[in-house]
């Protein structure tokens, strides 16, 4: 039953639709669960559309009717401010009907299974569900069981595709391209869904990715991601065009993955001296929320090379693009 | 539901003209098997000829099965199953689990004690035996808990349970955590002539994990269970078995390193035996790259990389691994249709084991047919110290008749087990049991249960 559901809802999107150039839109997926496996044309379709939709954010009247009559649910089983607000702003600017459910108000607290939650949502007729969950694979679980479209807003340690897309959009905007760029991602690699989405997306677009972090926060199989992986950040930073710092989860200290915040910042923090190893015009990025003074000192976070707030702006644009593409609506 | 004991017992059962395989004696020849009053009487070429001629005249007292083109083996024994009774009959019970056994060609199973409550006292062992006597479609050998409630704190009354019919002791699923308690358990069970079975897992390394830790777990963002989580516990238990001189059986070995440790221990004369599951012999962790987050691939120990699977196959072929056991772990859809990290561990195995072994190990020549049958019958009988596992004269009339050429497709909806949790649904297999004889009674005949 679950497989049939998937096949049927896919089939609805297999017929080609026109885009502004009159050619077929490179988008036929029901859901956005991750960037792994997306092709370069698919990624470009999202990024191009996000660039066009970003214009809305510069208008005094930020309202279009693109998604009027479409119902979007944000279903966050894990706390989030930035991502959730960003999806909600994106939906509102395009006139979608938005509903939010969070763990404290949801029936998950009353012991309802995810399967029952999914069936209930289906019965209410949502067109699209934006979901964050603490377990890797939970959005896929939902997507296989719902006719509604599902966007993964972060699942466990797995992926956070719209974060990856907003990172790519920001880099492309600043550098004019992604092809051939050297991107260093530094921090808790093994537990980072942001690192995974960035990695798949950037590689598909022709960028080179290097990973660095404490040995306790790297996969044991360093070839797992098929990219260069280092324990010393200096090796990853050398000549980089982009430096992406990952948030350190403080609870990892209790699990023994690093001894003290001080030691972490000393060996893996992006100090101004370390940043000088990268290209002089290297971009400094962070998915937020930042631990100032831990993985990134204030002078770098707020420095000339930082594009951290532009990432946030682009997040809204990318999410508008994803909502319209998945719902099969033209962005006019 | 009925028990196999309530089925009609033919005075004489003759299984004619099959390829008779009895690993205990080395017999592998076309022969007849004659069972009288539930006990094996004669095995030999044309041993049943006289009976076969009289069968028509003596109306029903003599049953003759034509086994030409079929393989006749000792009844298969699965020394590692979870029957879920008492307490979790929504997953399985003794009636449904033993019917699954009979369908898979198993005439006996050893039932793990991690039920609700845990089988940790004599009355509970007796409960399992009684239920099996009332409703079992195959023999059931109860396994008692090593510690009270399998809590790993104090030894359970192993002596009383042994007297009451517990054939082995195990805290399967909640492995004995401290080395000292394991040492005491080996000593204590040993004096009653019982083997301790351990699910070897160092929990501090595997906590929170839901698949093998490696490339694929990194890809899927799932917390991993490293091979060392098994290897360290195996090493510890081998040293304790060596020190105490008592018998240890390692459940579901899954890594090449653990296998190497067992090989070395056996060479030093340590009294250790071990088992491997069919799924650890045919699937790797890469299955989860293809079937992402499919909870039918979630089990403990987890599926391991191809190098481990290769090593396990070699270990089984060279005798380092003694037997094949399924770790039949039925679960309800409610326990499996949840996000991967939340899903219950384990898959059902009784109805697919023989087909998988014949198709994926015997057919490609990893094991001879005789080795495969020994690993599924003689070896577990010897480890548990129970009758059966042989077609010798005087042995119980527990016999499995296999059609080695039968082509079939695994269809979980047709399982006798209540569990449908298998990654093998839809798989084409060659070879399956067609008749299952328990104590001289035809529990399954021509692929259909009589019970």
XYZ file of C-alpha atoms in Angstrom:
783
model
C 0.000 0.000 0.000
C 2.796 2.347 0.950
C 4.712 1.676 -2.263
C 1.646 2.201 -4.421
C 1.011 5.516 -2.697
C 4.491 6.681 -3.508
C 4.284 5.620 -7.119
C 0.915 7.282 -7.623
C 1.912 10.573 -6.118
C 5.121 10.574 -8.153
C 3.198 9.943 -11.308
C 1.303 13.174 -10.830
C 4.536 15.067 -11.398
C 6.039 13.146 -14.223
C 4.391 15.197 -16.930
C 6.627 18.056 -17.983
C 5.646 21.611 -17.228
C 6.834 24.764 -18.919
C 9.200 27.269 -17.348
C 10.006 30.840 -18.297
C 12.198 29.749 -21.198
C 9.515 27.414 -22.424
C 11.595 24.269 -21.792
C 10.673 21.554 -19.304
C 11.246 22.308 -15.625
C 13.939 19.992 -14.247
C 11.759 18.932 -11.359
C 9.711 15.797 -11.019
C 10.145 14.797 -7.396
C 7.276 14.540 -4.977
C 9.414 15.284 -1.941
C 12.633 16.988 -0.923
C 14.209 14.620 1.585
C 17.879 15.325 0.951
C 20.369 16.692 -1.538
C 22.100 13.339 -2.005
C 21.201 12.095 -5.434
C 19.906 15.424 -6.789
C 21.359 16.233 -10.185
C 23.056 19.455 -11.128
C 20.101 20.542 -13.344
C 17.714 19.895 -10.466
C 19.827 21.920 -8.052
C 20.167 24.713 -10.616
C 16.406 24.743 -11.091
C 15.933 25.393 -7.367
C 18.737 27.955 -7.106
C 17.623 29.868 -10.223
C 14.098 30.022 -8.966
C 15.246 31.126 -5.508
C 17.224 33.973 -7.063
C 14.149 35.203 -8.902
C 11.891 34.882 -5.863
C 14.382 36.760 -3.706
C 13.158 39.945 -5.417
C 9.997 39.696 -3.350
C 12.031 40.287 -0.215
C 13.201 43.652 -1.562
C 9.654 44.878 -2.303
C 7.765 47.111 0.102
C 4.709 44.895 -0.336
C 5.986 41.363 0.162
C 2.970 39.432 -0.986
C 2.211 37.319 -3.997
C -0.698 35.024 -4.603
C 1.393 32.190 -6.019
C 0.377 29.631 -3.383
C -3.108 30.899 -2.656
C -5.375 28.040 -1.618
C -2.439 25.692 -0.935
C -2.165 24.351 2.604
C 1.248 23.933 4.188
C 1.933 22.372 7.560
C 5.127 22.872 9.519
C 5.571 19.874 11.778
C 8.580 20.304 14.044
C 9.361 17.529 16.482
C 12.569 19.308 17.436
C 12.962 22.902 18.586
C 13.821 25.398 15.869
C 13.454 29.137 15.527
C 15.289 30.062 12.373
C 14.283 27.249 10.036
C 10.668 27.200 11.075
C 10.257 30.978 10.864
C 12.012 30.971 7.513
C 9.571 28.391 6.085
C 6.641 30.307 7.549
C 7.796 33.622 6.064
C 8.321 31.911 2.712
C 4.795 30.489 2.826
C 3.238 33.792 3.925
C 4.925 35.856 1.205
C 3.364 33.483 -1.320
C -0.108 33.437 0.347
C -0.098 29.759 1.365
C -2.350 28.732 4.253
C 0.033 27.827 7.050
C -0.471 25.662 10.087
C 2.137 24.821 12.680
C 2.376 21.897 15.037
C 5.179 21.628 17.560
C 5.980 18.812 19.984
C 4.631 20.582 23.084
C 1.182 20.941 21.517
C 1.132 17.824 19.377
C -0.251 14.415 20.135
C 3.284 12.978 20.016
C 3.301 14.017 23.673
C 0.243 11.856 24.194
C 1.970 8.830 22.719
C 0.574 8.985 19.193
C 2.770 7.171 16.701
C 4.257 8.963 13.744
C 2.198 6.697 11.478
C -1.060 7.816 13.104
C 0.049 11.440 12.988
C 0.730 11.002 9.280
C -2.657 9.414 8.624
C -4.448 12.183 10.491
C -2.640 14.859 8.526
C -3.497 13.111 5.309
C -7.135 13.067 6.359
C -7.054 16.834 6.884
C -5.799 17.304 3.357
C -2.531 19.198 3.681
C -0.818 19.734 0.347
C 2.681 19.918 1.778
C 4.317 19.059 5.088
C 7.578 20.612 6.265
C 9.005 18.276 8.860
C 11.826 18.304 11.363
C 12.452 15.206 13.452
C 15.145 13.966 15.797
C 15.360 10.627 13.955
C 17.184 10.188 10.664
C 14.794 8.897 8.024
C 11.589 10.121 9.721
C 10.675 12.503 6.825
C 11.161 9.629 4.375
C 8.867 7.522 6.554
C 6.220 10.243 6.291
C 6.794 10.820 2.576
C 6.284 7.123 1.782
C 2.922 7.192 3.528
C 1.449 10.538 2.472
C 0.172 11.755 -0.849
C 1.188 15.231 0.393
C 4.612 16.558 -0.505
C 7.207 16.415 2.250
C 10.146 18.754 2.765
C 12.773 17.600 5.219
C 13.629 20.518 7.517
C 16.327 18.480 9.277
C 16.247 14.810 10.328
C 18.552 13.480 13.003
C 22.096 13.292 11.710
C 20.990 12.740 8.149
C 20.209 15.831 6.031
C 18.967 19.400 6.107
C 18.490 20.037 2.403
C 17.133 23.599 2.485
C 20.136 24.628 4.615
C 22.421 23.118 2.006
C 20.555 24.977 -0.722
C 20.725 28.348 1.037
C 24.446 27.833 1.570
C 24.898 27.079 -2.117
C 22.776 30.050 -3.116
C 24.835 32.370 -0.907
C 28.129 31.102 -2.287
C 26.923 31.320 -5.884
C 25.638 34.835 -5.322
C 28.952 36.019 -3.871
C 31.356 34.066 -6.058
C 29.298 33.867 -9.233
C 29.762 30.120 -9.428
C 30.179 26.942 -7.424
C 32.192 24.970 -9.953
C 35.831 24.573 -8.925
C 35.530 26.329 -5.549
C 37.286 24.917 -2.491
C 34.920 24.699 0.470
C 36.155 23.805 3.966
C 33.564 22.502 6.430
C 34.852 22.444 10.002
C 33.417 21.034 13.195
C 31.293 18.105 14.338
C 31.118 16.391 10.964
C 29.729 13.013 11.977
C 26.738 14.445 13.820
C 25.992 17.209 11.304
C 23.054 17.000 8.924
C 24.133 20.391 7.549
C 27.555 19.000 6.588
C 25.928 16.107 4.737
C 23.537 18.292 2.731
C 26.282 20.820 1.931
C 28.588 18.042 0.858
C 26.168 16.376 -1.558
C 24.894 19.639 -3.009
C 28.272 21.303 -3.423
C 29.838 18.238 -4.984
C 27.014 17.861 -7.471
C 27.627 21.484 -8.480
C 31.336 20.881 -9.062
C 32.795 22.392 -5.867
C 35.533 20.591 -3.919
C 34.771 19.917 -0.281
C 37.225 19.256 2.545
C 36.102 18.270 6.001
C 37.871 18.856 9.309
C 37.055 18.267 12.937
C 38.230 16.485 16.078
C 38.850 12.769 15.463
C 35.993 12.041 17.874
C 33.610 13.923 15.582
C 34.671 12.392 12.276
C 33.321 9.148 10.792
C 35.650 6.178 11.529
C 35.705 5.461 7.848
C 37.210 8.686 6.531
C 36.410 7.630 3.005
C 32.714 7.466 3.904
C 31.944 10.743 2.153
C 34.538 10.350 -0.581
C 36.275 13.656 0.222
C 39.465 14.720 1.996
C 38.972 14.643 5.744
C 41.376 16.101 8.305
C 41.670 16.370 12.060
C 43.536 19.719 11.894
C 41.476 22.624 10.533
C 44.608 24.280 9.101
C 44.857 21.572 6.444
C 41.294 22.127 5.315
C 41.566 25.923 5.429
C 44.651 26.251 3.223
C 43.577 28.194 0.120
C 39.849 27.713 0.731
C 37.290 29.906 -1.075
C 34.611 29.274 1.530
C 34.811 28.364 5.215
C 31.730 26.790 6.755
C 31.856 26.509 10.524
C 29.481 24.021 12.154
C 27.751 24.579 15.454
C 29.203 22.607 18.359
C 26.491 20.934 20.403
C 27.454 21.491 24.015
C 25.950 18.165 25.066
C 28.691 16.440 23.072
C 31.060 17.496 25.857
C 29.161 15.326 28.351
C 29.495 12.385 25.975
C 33.253 12.864 26.041
C 33.689 13.973 22.439
C 35.673 17.044 23.478
C 37.043 17.981 26.874
C 36.290 21.696 27.298
C 34.933 24.585 25.194
C 38.276 26.302 25.688
C 40.176 23.396 24.193
C 37.727 23.175 21.306
C 38.099 26.839 20.413
C 41.877 26.608 20.761
C 42.247 23.737 18.265
C 39.188 24.010 15.988
C 37.811 27.557 16.395
C 38.014 29.901 13.390
C 40.436 32.434 14.831
C 41.476 35.410 12.641
C 44.933 33.790 12.325
C 43.471 30.541 11.048
C 41.156 32.380 8.680
C 44.244 33.945 7.058
C 45.166 30.490 5.739
C 42.148 30.661 3.454
C 42.046 32.912 0.363
C 41.911 36.615 1.283
C 38.396 36.900 -0.112
C 37.150 33.654 1.433
C 33.554 33.680 2.656
C 32.843 32.853 6.298
C 29.588 30.979 6.844
C 27.712 29.410 9.744
C 24.305 27.681 9.761
C 23.459 29.161 13.167
C 22.791 29.419 15.963
C 26.406 30.402 16.668
C 28.326 29.745 19.845
C 30.323 32.976 19.837
C 33.769 32.388 21.229
C 33.521 28.622 20.793
C 33.618 27.603 17.135
C 33.695 31.188 15.908
C 34.975 34.325 17.633
C 32.906 37.517 17.397
C 35.479 39.393 15.306
C 35.240 36.742 12.598
C 31.475 36.195 12.892
C 30.875 39.926 12.464
C 33.905 40.531 10.201
C 34.040 41.676 6.573
C 34.221 38.148 5.205
C 31.132 36.948 7.060
C 27.991 36.288 5.010
C 26.122 34.667 7.876
C 23.107 37.020 7.803
C 22.875 36.788 4.019
C 22.547 33.038 4.472
C 19.474 33.706 6.581
C 17.903 35.987 3.952
C 18.598 33.466 1.217
C 16.991 30.809 3.386
C 13.606 32.448 2.835
C 14.183 32.640 -0.934
C 15.283 29.007 -1.183
C 12.249 27.866 0.795
C 9.903 29.857 -1.457
C 11.517 28.089 -4.410
C 11.114 24.643 -2.817
C 7.469 25.237 -1.889
C 6.525 26.352 -5.403
C 8.512 23.640 -7.177
C 7.128 20.815 -5.087
C 3.585 22.140 -5.334
C 4.018 22.357 -9.088
C 3.198 26.045 -9.216
C 4.913 28.455 -11.556
C 6.838 31.192 -9.787
C 5.171 34.048 -11.659
C -4.495 -25.379 19.302
C -3.464 -28.987 18.923
C -0.092 -30.393 19.795
C 1.939 -32.653 17.509
C 1.360 -35.396 20.087
C -2.358 -35.400 19.223
C -1.738 -36.234 15.569
C -2.215 -39.881 14.515
C 0.907 -41.938 15.085
C 1.328 -44.508 12.325
C 2.539 -47.814 13.651
C 5.071 -47.769 10.882
C 6.151 -44.821 8.773
C 8.282 -45.652 5.760
C 10.071 -42.928 3.838
C 11.040 -44.630 0.586
C 13.754 -44.059 -1.933
C 15.063 -40.636 -0.921
C 18.631 -39.470 -0.718
C 19.197 -40.113 2.973
C 21.689 -37.799 4.650
C 22.768 -38.547 8.193
C 25.817 -36.449 9.070
C 26.288 -38.326 12.368
C 27.126 -41.575 10.532
C 28.308 -40.052 7.287
C 25.505 -41.791 5.393
C 24.643 -40.128 2.092
C 22.885 -42.623 -0.135
C 19.538 -43.579 -1.608
C 17.773 -45.542 1.129
C 14.556 -46.101 3.039
C 13.936 -44.837 6.562
C 11.636 -46.918 8.752
C 10.052 -45.345 11.851
C 8.155 -47.599 14.250
C 6.001 -46.162 17.036
C 7.738 -42.805 16.603
C 11.284 -44.190 16.848
C 13.739 -44.724 13.995
C 14.157 -48.494 13.473
C 16.014 -49.099 10.259
C 17.782 -47.090 7.600
C 19.062 -48.803 4.496
C 18.531 -49.530 0.828
C 15.092 -51.103 0.456
C 14.737 -51.364 4.259
C 11.077 -50.456 3.867
C 10.240 -52.690 0.921
C 8.331 -55.296 2.910
C 6.242 -52.647 4.697
C 5.496 -50.871 1.475
C 4.043 -54.080 0.002
C 1.846 -54.644 3.046
C 0.745 -51.007 3.328
C -2.361 -51.502 1.221
C -3.593 -54.545 3.159
C -3.068 -53.200 6.648
C -5.379 -50.207 6.321
C -3.708 -47.101 7.715
C -1.351 -48.782 10.182
C 1.498 -48.334 7.765
C 2.184 -44.999 6.097
C 4.497 -44.856 3.121
C 5.963 -41.617 1.806
C 7.506 -41.631 -1.632
C 10.720 -39.657 -1.283
C 12.247 -40.340 -4.688
C 14.078 -37.194 -5.793
C 13.879 -35.791 -2.283
C 16.441 -35.491 0.510
C 15.721 -37.152 3.854
C 17.550 -35.638 6.815
C 17.422 -35.609 10.599
C 14.770 -33.177 11.828
C 16.176 -29.650 11.752
C 16.778 -27.955 15.095
C 16.850 -24.185 15.587
C 18.618 -23.441 18.834
C 17.801 -19.716 18.857
C 14.181 -18.587 18.513
C 11.923 -16.108 20.267
C 8.428 -17.525 20.728
C 7.223 -14.470 22.725
C 5.058 -16.515 25.100
C 4.247 -15.617 27.815
C 3.434 -11.951 27.525
C 3.797 -10.888 23.904
C 1.398 -13.129 22.065
C 0.506 -10.238 19.738
C 3.948 -10.879 18.209
C 3.973 -14.708 18.365
C 3.121 -17.551 20.705
C 4.236 -21.128 21.145
C 1.473 -22.420 18.847
C 2.219 -20.022 15.976
C 6.003 -20.109 16.418
C 6.185 -23.910 16.365
C 3.908 -24.007 13.307
C 6.345 -21.659 11.617
C 9.090 -24.071 12.675
C 7.317 -27.071 11.158
C 6.689 -25.155 7.921
C 10.390 -24.378 7.725
C 11.346 -28.029 8.283
C 12.310 -27.627 11.955
C 11.227 -30.395 14.299
C 12.594 -28.705 17.425
C 13.410 -25.199 18.604
C 15.087 -23.774 21.689
C 13.073 -20.862 23.062
C 14.882 -17.809 24.420
C 13.722 -16.622 27.836
C 13.286 -12.883 27.107
C 9.505 -13.097 27.400
C 7.275 -11.139 29.784
C 7.941 -12.232 32.433
C 11.466 -13.476 31.757
C 11.783 -17.274 32.145
C 13.882 -17.165 35.297
C 12.229 -19.651 37.677
C 11.179 -23.301 37.596
C 7.421 -22.615 37.301
C 8.021 -20.464 34.242
C 10.146 -23.168 32.606
C 7.306 -25.580 33.345
C 4.819 -23.135 31.831
C 6.754 -23.092 28.547
C 6.961 -26.886 28.540
C 3.264 -27.258 29.309
C 2.216 -24.803 26.609
C 4.453 -26.618 24.147
C 2.936 -29.972 25.133
C -0.562 -28.574 24.624
C -0.089 -26.465 21.504
C 3.327 -27.157 19.994
C 3.692 -28.284 16.395
C 7.356 -29.058 17.106
C 9.462 -29.837 20.149
C 10.339 -26.856 22.327
C 13.418 -26.772 24.512
C 13.167 -23.952 27.039
C 16.231 -21.804 27.694
C 16.342 -20.267 31.169
C 17.610 -16.822 32.093
C 21.132 -16.540 33.504
C 20.182 -13.773 35.939
C 16.928 -12.911 37.686
C 14.766 -10.990 35.240
C 17.838 -10.913 32.952
C 18.756 -7.821 34.960
C 22.408 -8.800 35.239
C 22.439 -8.495 39.034
C 22.002 -11.931 40.649
C 22.069 -15.449 39.244
C 18.674 -17.000 38.534
C 17.920 -20.470 40.051
C 19.785 -22.249 37.264
C 19.896 -25.626 39.057
C 16.136 -25.857 39.579
C 15.431 -24.718 36.051
C 17.915 -27.264 34.683
C 16.152 -30.014 36.640
C 12.843 -28.769 35.283
C 13.980 -29.058 31.683
C 15.853 -25.883 30.806
C 18.436 -27.045 28.273
C 20.653 -23.958 28.320
C 20.893 -20.525 29.920
C 21.022 -17.111 28.328
C 20.247 -13.450 28.970
C 19.880 -12.986 25.207
C 19.083 -9.401 24.351
C 20.375 -8.186 27.721
C 23.876 -9.648 27.670
C 25.501 -10.270 31.033
C 27.243 -6.937 31.523
C 29.851 -7.620 34.171
C 32.707 -10.032 33.659
C 32.425 -11.314 37.220
C 28.795 -12.331 36.865
C 29.563 -14.032 33.566
C 32.391 -15.951 35.221
C 30.050 -17.098 38.003
C 27.337 -18.038 35.507
C 29.746 -20.247 33.558
C 30.884 -21.961 36.745
C 27.386 -22.343 38.140
C 25.658 -23.580 34.979
C 28.649 -25.793 34.225
C 28.183 -27.851 37.390
C 24.691 -28.746 36.148
C 26.097 -29.709 32.775
C 24.468 -26.755 31.056
C 25.896 -24.395 28.470
C 25.690 -20.597 28.810
C 24.671 -18.844 25.598
C 25.731 -15.207 25.352
C 24.633 -12.500 22.974
C 28.025 -10.809 22.956
C 27.640 -7.061 23.052
C 29.586 -4.410 24.947
C 26.722 -1.971 25.405
C 28.848 1.091 26.119
C 30.006 0.869 22.496
C 26.646 0.125 20.901
C 24.214 2.223 22.959
C 21.800 4.136 20.771
C 23.027 2.395 17.621
C 20.679 0.905 15.084
C 22.961 -0.499 12.369
C 26.592 -1.449 11.783
C 28.889 1.557 12.203
C 30.631 2.218 8.925
C 30.243 3.905 5.589
C 26.508 3.272 5.268
C 25.612 4.434 8.799
C 27.586 7.607 8.113
C 25.682 8.094 4.879
C 22.269 7.608 6.485
C 23.125 9.547 9.640
C 22.299 6.594 11.886
C 24.140 5.936 15.135
C 26.320 2.911 14.583
C 27.076 -0.331 16.389
C 30.778 -0.966 15.785
C 32.210 -4.436 15.256
C 34.307 -3.911 18.390
C 31.045 -3.853 20.361
C 30.803 -7.572 19.591
C 34.503 -8.459 19.470
C 35.307 -7.145 22.950
C 32.464 -9.138 24.532
C 33.472 -12.278 22.603
C 37.077 -11.888 23.768
C 36.002 -11.423 27.369
C 33.699 -14.439 27.331
C 36.310 -16.662 25.684
C 38.820 -15.802 28.385
C 36.276 -16.569 31.086
C 35.343 -19.872 29.446
C 39.026 -20.716 29.241
C 39.631 -19.829 32.880
C 36.612 -21.699 34.239
C 36.858 -24.630 31.853
C 33.096 -24.431 31.337
C 31.050 -24.474 28.167
C 30.208 -21.270 26.363
C 28.057 -20.881 23.270
C 28.259 -17.627 21.345
C 24.983 -16.585 19.776
C 24.775 -15.119 16.266
C 28.432 -14.396 15.556
C 28.618 -11.570 13.018
C 32.172 -10.287 12.600
C 35.367 -11.659 11.088
C 37.355 -10.574 14.150
C 35.080 -12.459 16.546
C 35.358 -15.503 14.311
C 39.160 -15.275 14.482
C 38.987 -15.090 18.285
C 36.817 -18.218 18.372
C 39.172 -20.006 15.992
C 42.153 -19.266 18.252
C 40.243 -20.257 21.392
C 39.175 -23.557 19.853
C 42.789 -24.232 18.920
C 43.710 -23.756 22.591
C 41.006 -26.233 23.599
C 38.528 -23.749 25.042
C 35.067 -25.332 25.268
C 33.314 -22.931 22.974
C 30.740 -23.331 20.241
C 29.044 -20.698 18.147
C 26.225 -20.082 15.722
C 25.539 -17.811 12.771
C 22.202 -16.700 11.334
C 21.184 -17.122 7.689
C 20.771 -13.349 7.339
C 24.330 -12.656 8.475
C 25.466 -15.121 5.803
C 23.565 -13.568 2.904
C 23.074 -9.837 3.565
C 25.487 -6.966 4.176
C 25.044 -3.483 5.645
C 24.964 -2.221 2.069
C 21.381 -3.537 1.927
C 20.446 -0.451 3.907
C 21.981 1.821 1.316
C 19.534 0.351 -1.163
C 16.553 -0.128 1.178
C 17.022 3.081 3.134
C 15.597 3.070 6.634
C 13.711 -0.183 5.940
C 13.231 -1.565 9.444
C 13.173 -5.150 8.136
C 16.948 -4.747 7.891
C 17.302 -3.751 11.535
C 18.627 -6.490 13.764
C 21.144 -7.052 16.533
C 23.880 -7.841 15.829
C 23.494 -5.649 12.761
C 24.196 -6.684 9.184
C 27.941 -6.321 8.633
C 30.142 -5.464 5.625
C 30.909 -7.977 2.877
C 34.347 -8.904 4.343
C 32.637 -10.157 7.495
C 30.052 -12.111 5.516
C 32.859 -13.750 3.528
C 34.704 -14.638 6.736
C 31.553 -16.102 8.310
C 30.951 -18.254 5.239
C 34.517 -19.556 5.407
C 34.175 -20.089 9.165
C 31.066 -22.172 8.671
C 32.687 -24.208 5.914
C 35.837 -24.935 7.953
C 33.886 -25.840 11.089
C 34.912 -22.887 13.264
C 31.236 -21.981 13.334
C 29.328 -24.975 14.638
C 25.762 -24.320 13.638
C 23.161 -22.188 11.910
C 20.407 -20.702 14.081
C 17.829 -18.189 12.938
C 17.373 -15.826 15.916
C 13.712 -15.906 14.792
C 12.462 -12.615 16.236
C 8.826 -11.995 15.325
C 7.504 -8.476 15.782
C 4.159 -6.836 15.162
C 3.894 -4.182 12.450
C 3.403 -1.634 15.263
C 6.941 -2.366 16.462
C 8.434 -2.043 12.993
C 6.384 0.613 11.181
C 8.105 3.487 12.974
C 11.209 5.597 12.220
C 14.310 3.404 11.960
C 16.012 4.324 15.264
C 12.770 3.569 17.159
C 12.071 0.214 15.501
C 12.454 -3.122 17.303
C 15.513 -5.228 16.462
C 15.141 -8.575 14.724
C 13.552 -10.509 11.872
C 11.669 -13.790 11.542
C 13.738 -16.692 10.250
C 12.117 -20.089 10.706
C 10.307 -20.185 7.359
C 13.152 -18.854 5.221
C 16.264 -20.405 6.820
C 16.434 -23.663 4.874
C 15.677 -22.031 1.517
C 18.299 -19.353 2.098
C 20.946 -21.873 3.137
C 20.241 -24.164 0.173
C 20.054 -21.319 -2.370
C 22.852 -19.075 -1.146
C 25.310 -21.474 0.480
C 24.818 -24.999 -0.880
C 23.995 -24.110 -4.488
C 27.085 -21.894 -4.968
C 29.255 -24.541 -3.266
C 30.143 -22.652 -0.070
C 28.865 -25.630 1.947
C 28.166 -29.204 0.957
C 24.569 -30.306 1.497
C 25.772 -32.614 4.241
C 27.593 -29.749 6.015
C 24.509 -27.573 5.802
C 22.300 -30.286 7.262
C 24.798 -31.002 10.044
C 24.843 -27.301 10.956
C 21.048 -27.295 11.086
C 20.515 -30.535 13.016
C 23.360 -32.581 14.463
C 25.415 -29.622 15.703
C 22.628 -27.856 17.657
C 21.503 -31.212 19.150
C 25.010 -31.803 20.454
C 25.430 -28.257 21.770
C 22.141 -28.405 23.673
C 22.600 -32.053 24.667
C 19.164 -32.981 23.378
C 18.053 -36.105 21.478
C 17.711 -35.953 17.711
C 19.971 -34.576 15.054
C 20.537 -38.091 13.720
C 18.766 -40.904 11.879
C 20.516 -43.579 13.966
C 18.469 -46.588 15.083
C 16.685 -45.754 18.320
C 16.736 -42.001 17.739
C 13.433 -40.106 17.931
C 11.492 -40.146 14.681
C 12.217 -36.492 13.916
C 12.793 -36.229 10.184
C 12.767 -33.513 7.574
C 12.155 -34.320 3.918
C 13.434 -31.651 1.569
C 12.711 -30.995 -2.093
C 16.025 -29.514 -3.164
C 14.677 -28.419 -6.548
C 11.470 -26.715 -5.405
C 11.371 -23.134 -6.695
C 9.370 -20.811 -4.488
C 8.935 -17.154 -3.639
C 9.008 -15.883 -0.068
C 5.545 -14.506 0.702
C 5.376 -13.147 4.267
C 1.570 -12.953 4.109
C 1.534 -16.769 3.959
C 3.794 -17.288 6.989
C 2.540 -19.483 9.812
C 4.428 -17.138 12.108
C 2.577 -14.062 13.310
C 5.670 -12.061 12.430
C 5.874 -10.700 8.904
C 9.120 -8.852 9.547
C 11.520 -10.178 6.958
C 13.758 -8.509 4.398
C 13.367 -11.567 2.168
C 9.777 -10.991 1.004
C 9.558 -11.546 -2.760
C 12.881 -13.361 -2.918
C 13.033 -16.458 -5.185
C 14.575 -19.466 -3.444
C 15.357 -23.012 -4.502
C 14.717 -25.822 -2.051
C 12.322 -26.205 0.843
C 10.988 -28.733 3.316
C 8.016 -30.736 2.027
C 7.428 -33.150 4.937
C 8.191 -32.523 8.603
C 7.978 -35.549 10.884
C 8.008 -35.069 14.653
C 8.085 -38.198 16.809
C 6.913 -40.271 13.832
C 3.901 -37.996 13.172
C 3.483 -36.084 9.943
C 3.190 -32.492 11.155
C 3.693 -31.125 7.655
C 2.909 -33.203 4.583
C 3.463 -32.109 0.978
C 4.101 -28.555 2.163
C 0.814 -28.324 4.124
C 0.505 -28.344 7.899
C -1.636 -31.201 9.277
C -2.064 -29.332 12.520
